[in-house]
Tab-separated table of C-alpha atoms in Angstrom:
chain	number	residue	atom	x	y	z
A	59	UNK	CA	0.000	0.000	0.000
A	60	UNK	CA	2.922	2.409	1.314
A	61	UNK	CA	4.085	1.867	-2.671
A	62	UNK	CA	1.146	2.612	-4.208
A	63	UNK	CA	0.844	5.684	-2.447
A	64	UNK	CA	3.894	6.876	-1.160
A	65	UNK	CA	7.137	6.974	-3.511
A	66	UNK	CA	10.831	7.135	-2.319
A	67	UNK	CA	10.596	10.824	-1.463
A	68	UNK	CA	7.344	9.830	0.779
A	69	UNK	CA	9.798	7.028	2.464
A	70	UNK	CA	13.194	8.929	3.314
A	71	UNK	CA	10.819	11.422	4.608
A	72	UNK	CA	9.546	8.947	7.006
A	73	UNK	CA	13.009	7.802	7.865
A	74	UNK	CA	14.164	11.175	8.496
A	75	UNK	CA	11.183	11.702	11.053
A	76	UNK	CA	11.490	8.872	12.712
A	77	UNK	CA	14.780	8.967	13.324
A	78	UNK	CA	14.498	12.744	15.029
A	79	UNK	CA	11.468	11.182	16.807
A	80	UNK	CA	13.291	8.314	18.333
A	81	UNK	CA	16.675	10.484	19.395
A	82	UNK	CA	15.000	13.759	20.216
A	83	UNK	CA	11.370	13.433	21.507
A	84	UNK	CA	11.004	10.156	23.250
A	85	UNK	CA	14.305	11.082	25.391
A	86	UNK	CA	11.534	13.566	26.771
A	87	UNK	CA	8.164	11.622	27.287
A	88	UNK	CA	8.553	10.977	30.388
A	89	UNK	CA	9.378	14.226	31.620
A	90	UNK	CA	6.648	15.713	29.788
A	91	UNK	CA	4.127	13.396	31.526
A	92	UNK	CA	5.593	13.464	34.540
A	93	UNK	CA	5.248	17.864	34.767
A	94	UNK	CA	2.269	17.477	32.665
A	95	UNK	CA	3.381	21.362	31.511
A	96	UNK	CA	3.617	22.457	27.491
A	97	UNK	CA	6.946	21.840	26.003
A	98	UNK	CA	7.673	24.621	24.319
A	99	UNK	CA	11.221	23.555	23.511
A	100	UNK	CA	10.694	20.437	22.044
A	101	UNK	CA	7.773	22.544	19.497
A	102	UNK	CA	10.323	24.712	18.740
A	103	UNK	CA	12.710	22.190	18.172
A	104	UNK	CA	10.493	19.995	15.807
A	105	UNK	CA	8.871	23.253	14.191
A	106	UNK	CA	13.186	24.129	12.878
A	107	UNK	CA	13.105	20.946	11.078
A	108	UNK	CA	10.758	22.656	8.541
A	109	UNK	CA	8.199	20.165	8.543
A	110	UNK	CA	5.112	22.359	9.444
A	111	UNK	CA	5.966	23.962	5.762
A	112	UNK	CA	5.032	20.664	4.352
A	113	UNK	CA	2.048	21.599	2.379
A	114	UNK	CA	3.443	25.112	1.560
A	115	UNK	CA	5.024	25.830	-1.699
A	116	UNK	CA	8.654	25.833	-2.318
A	117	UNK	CA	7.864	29.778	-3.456
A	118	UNK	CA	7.516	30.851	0.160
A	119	UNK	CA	9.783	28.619	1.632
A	120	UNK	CA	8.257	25.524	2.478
A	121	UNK	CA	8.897	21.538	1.409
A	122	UNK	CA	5.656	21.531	-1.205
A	123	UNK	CA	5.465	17.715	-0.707
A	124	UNK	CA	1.666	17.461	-0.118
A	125	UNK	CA	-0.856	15.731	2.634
A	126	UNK	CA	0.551	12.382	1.792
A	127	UNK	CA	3.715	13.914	3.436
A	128	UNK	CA	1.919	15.832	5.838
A	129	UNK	CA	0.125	12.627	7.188
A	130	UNK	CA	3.484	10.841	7.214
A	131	UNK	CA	5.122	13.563	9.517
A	132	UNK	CA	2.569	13.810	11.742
A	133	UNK	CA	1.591	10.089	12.078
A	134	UNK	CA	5.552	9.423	12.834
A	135	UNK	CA	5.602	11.512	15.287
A	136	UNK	CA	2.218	10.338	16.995
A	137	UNK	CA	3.859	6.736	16.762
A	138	UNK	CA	6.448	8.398	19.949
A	139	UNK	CA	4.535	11.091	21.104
A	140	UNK	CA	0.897	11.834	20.521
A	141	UNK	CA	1.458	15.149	22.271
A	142	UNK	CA	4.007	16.430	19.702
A	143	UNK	CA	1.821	14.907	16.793
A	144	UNK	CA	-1.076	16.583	17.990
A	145	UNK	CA	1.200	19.925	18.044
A	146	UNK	CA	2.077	19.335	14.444
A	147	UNK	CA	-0.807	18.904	13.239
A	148	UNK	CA	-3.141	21.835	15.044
A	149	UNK	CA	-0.155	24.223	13.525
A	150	UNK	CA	-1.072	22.841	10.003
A	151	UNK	CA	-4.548	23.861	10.759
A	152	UNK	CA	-3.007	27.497	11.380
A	153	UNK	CA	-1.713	27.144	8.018
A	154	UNK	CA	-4.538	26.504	6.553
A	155	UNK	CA	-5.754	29.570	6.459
A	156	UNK	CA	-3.032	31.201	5.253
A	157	UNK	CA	-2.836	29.456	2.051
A	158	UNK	CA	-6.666	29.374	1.227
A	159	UNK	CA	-7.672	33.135	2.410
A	160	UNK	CA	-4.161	35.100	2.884
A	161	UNK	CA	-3.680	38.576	0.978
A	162	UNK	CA	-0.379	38.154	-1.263
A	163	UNK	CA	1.110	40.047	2.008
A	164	UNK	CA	-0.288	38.147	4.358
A	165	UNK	CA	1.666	34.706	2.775
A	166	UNK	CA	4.822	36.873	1.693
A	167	UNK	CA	4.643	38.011	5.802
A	168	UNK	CA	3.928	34.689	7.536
A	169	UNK	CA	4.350	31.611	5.208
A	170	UNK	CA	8.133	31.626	5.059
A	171	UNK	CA	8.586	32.620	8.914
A	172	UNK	CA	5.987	29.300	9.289
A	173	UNK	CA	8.270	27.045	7.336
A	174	UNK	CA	11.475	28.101	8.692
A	175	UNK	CA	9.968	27.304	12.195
A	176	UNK	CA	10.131	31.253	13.434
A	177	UNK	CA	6.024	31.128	13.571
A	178	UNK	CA	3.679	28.551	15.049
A	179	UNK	CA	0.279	29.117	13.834
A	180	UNK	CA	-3.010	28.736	15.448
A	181	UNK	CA	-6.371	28.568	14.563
A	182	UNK	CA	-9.413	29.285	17.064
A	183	UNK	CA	-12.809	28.440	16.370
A	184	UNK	CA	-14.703	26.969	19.663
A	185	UNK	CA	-15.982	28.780	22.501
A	186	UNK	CA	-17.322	27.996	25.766
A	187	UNK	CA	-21.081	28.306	25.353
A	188	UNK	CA	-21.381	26.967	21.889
A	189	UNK	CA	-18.965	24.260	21.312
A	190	UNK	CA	-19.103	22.648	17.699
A	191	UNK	CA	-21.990	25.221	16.788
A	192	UNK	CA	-19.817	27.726	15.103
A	193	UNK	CA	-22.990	30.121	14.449
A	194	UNK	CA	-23.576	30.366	18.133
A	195	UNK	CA	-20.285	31.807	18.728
A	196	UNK	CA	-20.678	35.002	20.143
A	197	UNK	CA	-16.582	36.521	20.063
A	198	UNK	CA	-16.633	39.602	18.019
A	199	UNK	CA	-14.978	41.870	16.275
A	200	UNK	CA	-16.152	45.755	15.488
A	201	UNK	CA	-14.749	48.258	12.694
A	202	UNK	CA	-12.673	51.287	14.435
A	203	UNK	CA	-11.590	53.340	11.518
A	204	UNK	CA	-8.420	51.103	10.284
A	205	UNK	CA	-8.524	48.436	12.488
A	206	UNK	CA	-11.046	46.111	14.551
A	207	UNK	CA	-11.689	46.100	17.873
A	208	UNK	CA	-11.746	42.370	18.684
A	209	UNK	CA	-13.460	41.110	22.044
A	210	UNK	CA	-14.227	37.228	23.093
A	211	UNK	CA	-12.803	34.241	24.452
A	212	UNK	CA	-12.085	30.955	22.273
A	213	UNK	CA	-11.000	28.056	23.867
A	214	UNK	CA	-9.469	24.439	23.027
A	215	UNK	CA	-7.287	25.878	20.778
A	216	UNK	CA	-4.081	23.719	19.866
A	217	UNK	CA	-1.239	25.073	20.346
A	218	UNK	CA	-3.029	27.775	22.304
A	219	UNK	CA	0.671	28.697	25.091
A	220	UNK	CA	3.295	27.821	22.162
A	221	UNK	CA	1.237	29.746	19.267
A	222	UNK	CA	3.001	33.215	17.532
A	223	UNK	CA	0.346	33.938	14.964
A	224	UNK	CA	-3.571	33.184	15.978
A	225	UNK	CA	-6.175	32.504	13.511
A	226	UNK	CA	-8.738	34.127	14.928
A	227	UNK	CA	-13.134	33.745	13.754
A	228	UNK	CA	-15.572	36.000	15.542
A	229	UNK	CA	-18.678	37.778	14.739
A	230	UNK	CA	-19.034	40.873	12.829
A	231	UNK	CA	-22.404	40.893	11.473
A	232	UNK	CA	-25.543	38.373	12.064
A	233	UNK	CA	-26.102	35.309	10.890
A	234	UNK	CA	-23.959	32.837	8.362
A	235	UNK	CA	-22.963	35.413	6.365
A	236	UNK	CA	-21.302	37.480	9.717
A	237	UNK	CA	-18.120	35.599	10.889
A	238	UNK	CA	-15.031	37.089	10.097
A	239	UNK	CA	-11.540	35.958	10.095
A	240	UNK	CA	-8.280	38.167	11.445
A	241	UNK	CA	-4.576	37.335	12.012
A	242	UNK	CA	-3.760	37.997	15.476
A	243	UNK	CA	-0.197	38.404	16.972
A	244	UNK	CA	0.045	37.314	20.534
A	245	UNK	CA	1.835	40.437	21.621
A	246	UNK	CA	-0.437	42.222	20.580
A	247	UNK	CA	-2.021	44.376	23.436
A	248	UNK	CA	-5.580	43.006	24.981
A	249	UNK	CA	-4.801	39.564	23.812
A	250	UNK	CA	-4.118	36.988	26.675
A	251	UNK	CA	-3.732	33.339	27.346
A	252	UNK	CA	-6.005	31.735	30.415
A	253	UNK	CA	-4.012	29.409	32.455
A	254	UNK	CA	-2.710	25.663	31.086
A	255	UNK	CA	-4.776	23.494	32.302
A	256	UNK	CA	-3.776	19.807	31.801
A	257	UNK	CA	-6.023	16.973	30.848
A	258	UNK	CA	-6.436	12.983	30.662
A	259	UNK	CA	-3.340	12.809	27.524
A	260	UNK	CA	-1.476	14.772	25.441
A	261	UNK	CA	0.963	16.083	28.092
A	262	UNK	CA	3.091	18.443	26.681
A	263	UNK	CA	0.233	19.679	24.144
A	264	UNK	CA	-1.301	22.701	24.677
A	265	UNK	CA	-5.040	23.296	23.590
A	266	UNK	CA	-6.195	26.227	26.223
A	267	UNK	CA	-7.944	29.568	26.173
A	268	UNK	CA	-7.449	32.972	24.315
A	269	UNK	CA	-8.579	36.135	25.864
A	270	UNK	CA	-9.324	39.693	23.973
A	271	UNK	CA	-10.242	42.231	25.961
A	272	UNK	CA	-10.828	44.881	23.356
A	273	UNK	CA	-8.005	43.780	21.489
A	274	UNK	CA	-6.513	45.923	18.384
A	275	UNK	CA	-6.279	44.231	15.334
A	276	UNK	CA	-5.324	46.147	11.813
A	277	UNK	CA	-8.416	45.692	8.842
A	278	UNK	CA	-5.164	44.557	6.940
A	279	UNK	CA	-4.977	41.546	9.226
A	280	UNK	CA	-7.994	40.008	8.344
A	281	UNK	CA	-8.072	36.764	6.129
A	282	UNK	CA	-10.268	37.321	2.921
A	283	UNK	CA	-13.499	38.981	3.069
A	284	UNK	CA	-15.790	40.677	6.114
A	285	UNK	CA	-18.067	37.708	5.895
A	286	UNK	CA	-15.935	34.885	4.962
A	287	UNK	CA	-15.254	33.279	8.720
A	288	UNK	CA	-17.715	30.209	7.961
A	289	UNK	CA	-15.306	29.787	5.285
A	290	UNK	CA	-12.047	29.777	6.931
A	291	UNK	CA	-13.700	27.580	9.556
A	292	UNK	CA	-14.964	24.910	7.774
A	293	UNK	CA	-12.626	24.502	5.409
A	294	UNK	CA	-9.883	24.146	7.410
A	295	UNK	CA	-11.442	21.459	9.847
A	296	UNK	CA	-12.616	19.816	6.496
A	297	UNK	CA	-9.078	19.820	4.393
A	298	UNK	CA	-6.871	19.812	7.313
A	299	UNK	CA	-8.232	18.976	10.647
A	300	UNK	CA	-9.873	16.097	9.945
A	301	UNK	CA	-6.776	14.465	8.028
A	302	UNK	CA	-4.617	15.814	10.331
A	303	UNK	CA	-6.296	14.168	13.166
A	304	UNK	CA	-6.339	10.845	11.395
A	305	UNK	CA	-2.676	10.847	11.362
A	306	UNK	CA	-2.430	11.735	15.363
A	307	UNK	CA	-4.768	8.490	15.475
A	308	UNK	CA	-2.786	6.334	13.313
A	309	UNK	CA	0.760	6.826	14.749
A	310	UNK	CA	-1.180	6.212	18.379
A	311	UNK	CA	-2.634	2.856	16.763
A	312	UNK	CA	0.799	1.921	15.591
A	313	UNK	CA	1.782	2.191	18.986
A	314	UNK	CA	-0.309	0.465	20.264
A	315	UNK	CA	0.220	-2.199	17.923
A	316	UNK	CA	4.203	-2.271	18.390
A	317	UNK	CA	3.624	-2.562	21.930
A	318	UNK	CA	0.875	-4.980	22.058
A	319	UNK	CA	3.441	-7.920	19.585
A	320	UNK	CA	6.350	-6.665	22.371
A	321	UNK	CA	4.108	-7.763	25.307
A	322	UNK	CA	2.938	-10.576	23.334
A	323	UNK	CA	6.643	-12.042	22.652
A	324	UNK	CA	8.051	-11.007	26.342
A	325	UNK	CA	5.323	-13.183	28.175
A	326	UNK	CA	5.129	-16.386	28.970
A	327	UNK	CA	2.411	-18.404	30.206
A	328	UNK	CA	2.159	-22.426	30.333
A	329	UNK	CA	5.957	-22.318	29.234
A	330	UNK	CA	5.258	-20.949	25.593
A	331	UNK	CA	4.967	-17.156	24.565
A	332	UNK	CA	2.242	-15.423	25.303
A	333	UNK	CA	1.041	-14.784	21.277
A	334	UNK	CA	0.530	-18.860	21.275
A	335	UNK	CA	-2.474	-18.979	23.128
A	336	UNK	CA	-5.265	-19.043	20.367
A	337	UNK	CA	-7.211	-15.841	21.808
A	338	UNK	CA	-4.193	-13.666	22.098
A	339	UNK	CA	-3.625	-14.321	18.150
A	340	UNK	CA	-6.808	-13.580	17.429
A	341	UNK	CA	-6.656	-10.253	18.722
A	342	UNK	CA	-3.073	-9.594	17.167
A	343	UNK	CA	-4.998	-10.449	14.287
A	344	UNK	CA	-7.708	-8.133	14.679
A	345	UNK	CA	-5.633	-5.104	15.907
A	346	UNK	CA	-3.574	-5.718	12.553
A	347	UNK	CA	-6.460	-5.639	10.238
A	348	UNK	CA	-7.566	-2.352	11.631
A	349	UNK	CA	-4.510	-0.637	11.248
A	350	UNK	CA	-4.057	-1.948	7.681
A	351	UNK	CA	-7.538	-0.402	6.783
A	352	UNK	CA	-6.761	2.409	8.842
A	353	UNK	CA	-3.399	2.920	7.097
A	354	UNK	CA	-5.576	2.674	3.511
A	355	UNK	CA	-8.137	5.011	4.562
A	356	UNK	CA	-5.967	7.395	5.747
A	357	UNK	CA	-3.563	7.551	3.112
A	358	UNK	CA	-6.184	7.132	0.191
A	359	UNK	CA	-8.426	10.403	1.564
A	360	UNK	CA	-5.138	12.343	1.628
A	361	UNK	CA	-3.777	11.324	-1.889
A	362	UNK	CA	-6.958	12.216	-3.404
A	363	UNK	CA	-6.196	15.657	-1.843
A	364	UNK	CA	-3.319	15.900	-3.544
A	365	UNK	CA	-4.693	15.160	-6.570
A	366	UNK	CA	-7.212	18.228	-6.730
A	367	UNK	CA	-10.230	15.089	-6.373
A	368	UNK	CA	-13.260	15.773	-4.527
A	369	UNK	CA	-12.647	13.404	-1.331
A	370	UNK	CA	-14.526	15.204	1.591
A	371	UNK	CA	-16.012	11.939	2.413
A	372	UNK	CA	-13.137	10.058	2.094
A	373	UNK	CA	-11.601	12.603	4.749
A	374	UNK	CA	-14.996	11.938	6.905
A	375	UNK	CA	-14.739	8.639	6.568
A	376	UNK	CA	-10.665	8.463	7.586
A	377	UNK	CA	-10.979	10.545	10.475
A	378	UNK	CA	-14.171	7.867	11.770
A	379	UNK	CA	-12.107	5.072	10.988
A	380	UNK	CA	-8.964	5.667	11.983
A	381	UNK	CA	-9.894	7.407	15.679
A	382	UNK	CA	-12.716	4.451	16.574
A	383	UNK	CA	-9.919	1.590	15.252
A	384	UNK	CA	-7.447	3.205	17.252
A	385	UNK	CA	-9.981	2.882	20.367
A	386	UNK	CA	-10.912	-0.498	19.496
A	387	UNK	CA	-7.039	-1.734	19.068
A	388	UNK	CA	-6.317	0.427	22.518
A	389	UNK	CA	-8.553	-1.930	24.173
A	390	UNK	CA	-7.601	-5.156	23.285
A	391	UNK	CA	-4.429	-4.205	23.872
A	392	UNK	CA	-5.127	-3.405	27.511
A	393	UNK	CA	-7.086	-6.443	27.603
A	394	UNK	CA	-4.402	-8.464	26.677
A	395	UNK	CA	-1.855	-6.881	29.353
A	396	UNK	CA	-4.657	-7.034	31.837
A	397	UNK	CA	-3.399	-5.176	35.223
A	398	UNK	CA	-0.094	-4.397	33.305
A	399	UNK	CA	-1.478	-2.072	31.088
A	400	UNK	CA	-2.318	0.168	33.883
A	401	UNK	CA	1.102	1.212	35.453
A	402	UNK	CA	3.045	3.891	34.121
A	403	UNK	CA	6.276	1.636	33.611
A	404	UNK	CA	4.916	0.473	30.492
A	405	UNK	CA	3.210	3.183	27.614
A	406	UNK	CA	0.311	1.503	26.942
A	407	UNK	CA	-1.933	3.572	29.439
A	408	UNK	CA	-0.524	7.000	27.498
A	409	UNK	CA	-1.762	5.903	23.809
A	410	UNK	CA	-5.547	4.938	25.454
A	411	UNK	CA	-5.330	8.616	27.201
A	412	UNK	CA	-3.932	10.288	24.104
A	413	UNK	CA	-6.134	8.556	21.861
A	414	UNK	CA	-9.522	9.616	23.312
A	415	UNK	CA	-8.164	13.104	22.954
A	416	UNK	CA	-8.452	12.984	19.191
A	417	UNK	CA	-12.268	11.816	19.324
A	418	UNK	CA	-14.161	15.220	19.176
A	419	UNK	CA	-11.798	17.971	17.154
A	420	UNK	CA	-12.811	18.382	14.062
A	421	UNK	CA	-16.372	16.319	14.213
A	422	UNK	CA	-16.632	13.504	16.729
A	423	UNK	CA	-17.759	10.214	15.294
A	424	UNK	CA	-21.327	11.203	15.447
A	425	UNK	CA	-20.856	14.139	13.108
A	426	UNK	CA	-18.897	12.218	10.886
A	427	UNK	CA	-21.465	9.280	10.372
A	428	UNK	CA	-24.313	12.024	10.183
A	429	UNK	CA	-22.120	13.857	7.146
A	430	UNK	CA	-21.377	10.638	5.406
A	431	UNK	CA	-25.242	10.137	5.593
A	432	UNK	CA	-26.006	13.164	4.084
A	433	UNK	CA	-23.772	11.502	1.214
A	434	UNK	CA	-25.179	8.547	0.439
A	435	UNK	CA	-28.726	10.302	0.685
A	436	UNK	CA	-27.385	13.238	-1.869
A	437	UNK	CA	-28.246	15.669	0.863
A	438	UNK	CA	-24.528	16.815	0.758
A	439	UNK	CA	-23.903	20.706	0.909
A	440	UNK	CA	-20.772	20.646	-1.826
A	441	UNK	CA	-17.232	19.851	-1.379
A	442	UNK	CA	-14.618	22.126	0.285
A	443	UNK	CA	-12.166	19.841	-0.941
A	444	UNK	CA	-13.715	20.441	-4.597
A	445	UNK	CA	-14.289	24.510	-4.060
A	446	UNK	CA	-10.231	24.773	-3.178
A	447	UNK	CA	-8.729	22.343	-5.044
A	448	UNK	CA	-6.262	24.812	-6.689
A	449	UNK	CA	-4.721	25.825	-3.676
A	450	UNK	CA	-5.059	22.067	-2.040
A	451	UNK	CA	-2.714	21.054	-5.235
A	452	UNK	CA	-0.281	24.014	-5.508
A	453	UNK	CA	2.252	22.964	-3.072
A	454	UNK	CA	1.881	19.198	-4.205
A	455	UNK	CA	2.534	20.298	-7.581
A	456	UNK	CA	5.682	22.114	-7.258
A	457	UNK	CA	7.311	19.370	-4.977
């Protein structure tokens, strides 16, 4: 599959990552979930290697190598560290934007300091009161002669306390039509960060709160159109969130998997290895048959990105497949190592915390069964990935 997809650019890229991953970011694992505090470092470390310039084009100084590559990067990473996956990926969300709605300024300004690893993007959507309902946000932003005054909170925003550049939606009229999109610096004056607040996985991930308290943002900062927030939003869950968050899932499932075959060999019970007894095999079995078709789905959503095809389903359908097969796999595994699986002296406990952490970004499995419905029903709204397949295929193009 990896050779129908991938080619040898696709595989020395993997090599390259998980090398790096193996000498420079499971070294720190453990101190990361033992202080359970954001590892800014280590993001700035990974972010030099140039690999959150990806899927931007050569002309402003990224790799131009695609989502194929993209998915590679990030699910290598995941594989060691679903904290520092998860940090890859939210800042390709944060690029997102940039590519599909940036002014020629905006990506002369940003893209190259984003490739080089001088910028980590963000992009904030959610709020408190209204979740997944972008329409109920209520976060605004009102016209004061050149600029807009921008007031609101947003929270579970990756890479919220290691984030330069903040992709920010808010309200600036009513209805659909009345989101709006700015570029926010985060020195910029009324803009602050609530306190990290760590959860069940992902230590060293940071996906917190931003603050504007009548914050000052330049008209010039703002991403396309007054009006074209829905836009920004949805696409960039759509294109890049939802593939991205397959990735985080399949280097977790991976994991798992590795981990599960290690246990399985290092037992013994009745004097044989533990993977003889007929039940453990089985479940081997199973847990490699859901990776495999996670691996396919995955990879086959993202090359039809590449290719400028309409594949918003096959994104839906990766991101549900991939993050429930990951679940599934995470518990057999823990039923297999029984009480084992529960101490810290062995990873297995991480990947099940770290994988339900990639259930609900970007549609939880409910949303992405209810879209696929709309599919097979022809009840489907369009295709983002159809709508922007230019800009989807630029950087691909010129790798």
């Amino acid at each position: 599959m990896d050779g129908y997809f991938a080619n040898a650019r696709h595989e020395r890229l993997r090599e390259e990552v998980r090398a790096f991953a193996e000498a420079e970011v499971r070294p720190r694992v453990a101190e990361m979930e033992a202080s359970r505090a954001v590892a800014h470092e280590l993001s700035r470390l990974i972010a030099r290697q140039g690999w959150i310039g990806v899927t931007i084009s050569p002309e402003y100084g990224g790799m131009g190598l695609g989502h194929l590559a993209k998915t590679i990067i990030i699910e290598e990473l995941a594989r060691v560290s679903g904290a520092m996956g998860a940090m890859v990926q939210a800042s390709q969300l944060g690029v997102a934007k940039i590519v599909h709605f940036g002014s020629d300024t905006q990506k002369k300004t940003w893209l190259p300091a984003i490739s080089n690893g001088d910028c980590l993007p963000t992009i904030a959507v959610t709020e408190p009161e209204s979740g997944g309902h972008v329409l109920g946000m209520t976060a605004s932003a009102v016209r004061d002669g050149d600029d807009y005054i921008l007031t609101g909170r947003k929270v579970f925003v990756g890479n919220s306390h290691v984030g330069d550049l903040h992709g920010v939606v808010v309200r600036t009229g009513p209805g659909s039509k009345g989101l709006s999109a700015f570029l926010v610096e985060s020195d910029r004056p009324g803009f602050s960060l609530g306190p990290h607040q760590p959860a069940m996985g992902l230590h060293g991930f940071s996906f917190g709160e931003l603050n504007f308290d009548n914050c000052r943002v330049p008209a010039a900062n703002m991403l396309g159109d007054e009006g074209d927030g829905l836009a920004v939003a949805y696409s960039s869950s759509v294109l890049y969130g939802r593939p991205n968050l397959t990735a985080v899932s399949l280097g977790i499932h991976q994991a798992v998997m590795e981990e599960t075959v290690a246990f399985a060999a290092q037992r013994h019970r009745y004097g044989k290895p533990l993977y003889e007894l007929p039940s453990i095999k089985l479940k081997v079995g199973q847990m490699q048959s859901r990776l495999m078709t996670a691996r396919l789905a995955a990879y086959h959503a993202v090359h039809l990105l590449d290719q400028g095809q309409p594949c918003d389903a096959e994104l839906m359908n990766a991101k549900l497949v991939n993050v429930e097969y990951a679940l599934d796999s995470a518990r057999n595994a823990m039923e297999m190592q029984a009480a084992s699986g529960l101490f810290t002296d062995r990873p297995l406990e991480r990947y099940v915390r770290d994988a339900y952490h990639i259930f609900a970004p970007a549609g939880t499995s409910d949303v992405q069964m209810l879209r696929l419905g709309e599919v097979a029903l022809g009840h489907s709204k369009g295709q983002w990935s159809q709508r922007l397949a230019a800009a989807v295929t630029a950087a691909a193009g010129s790798g």
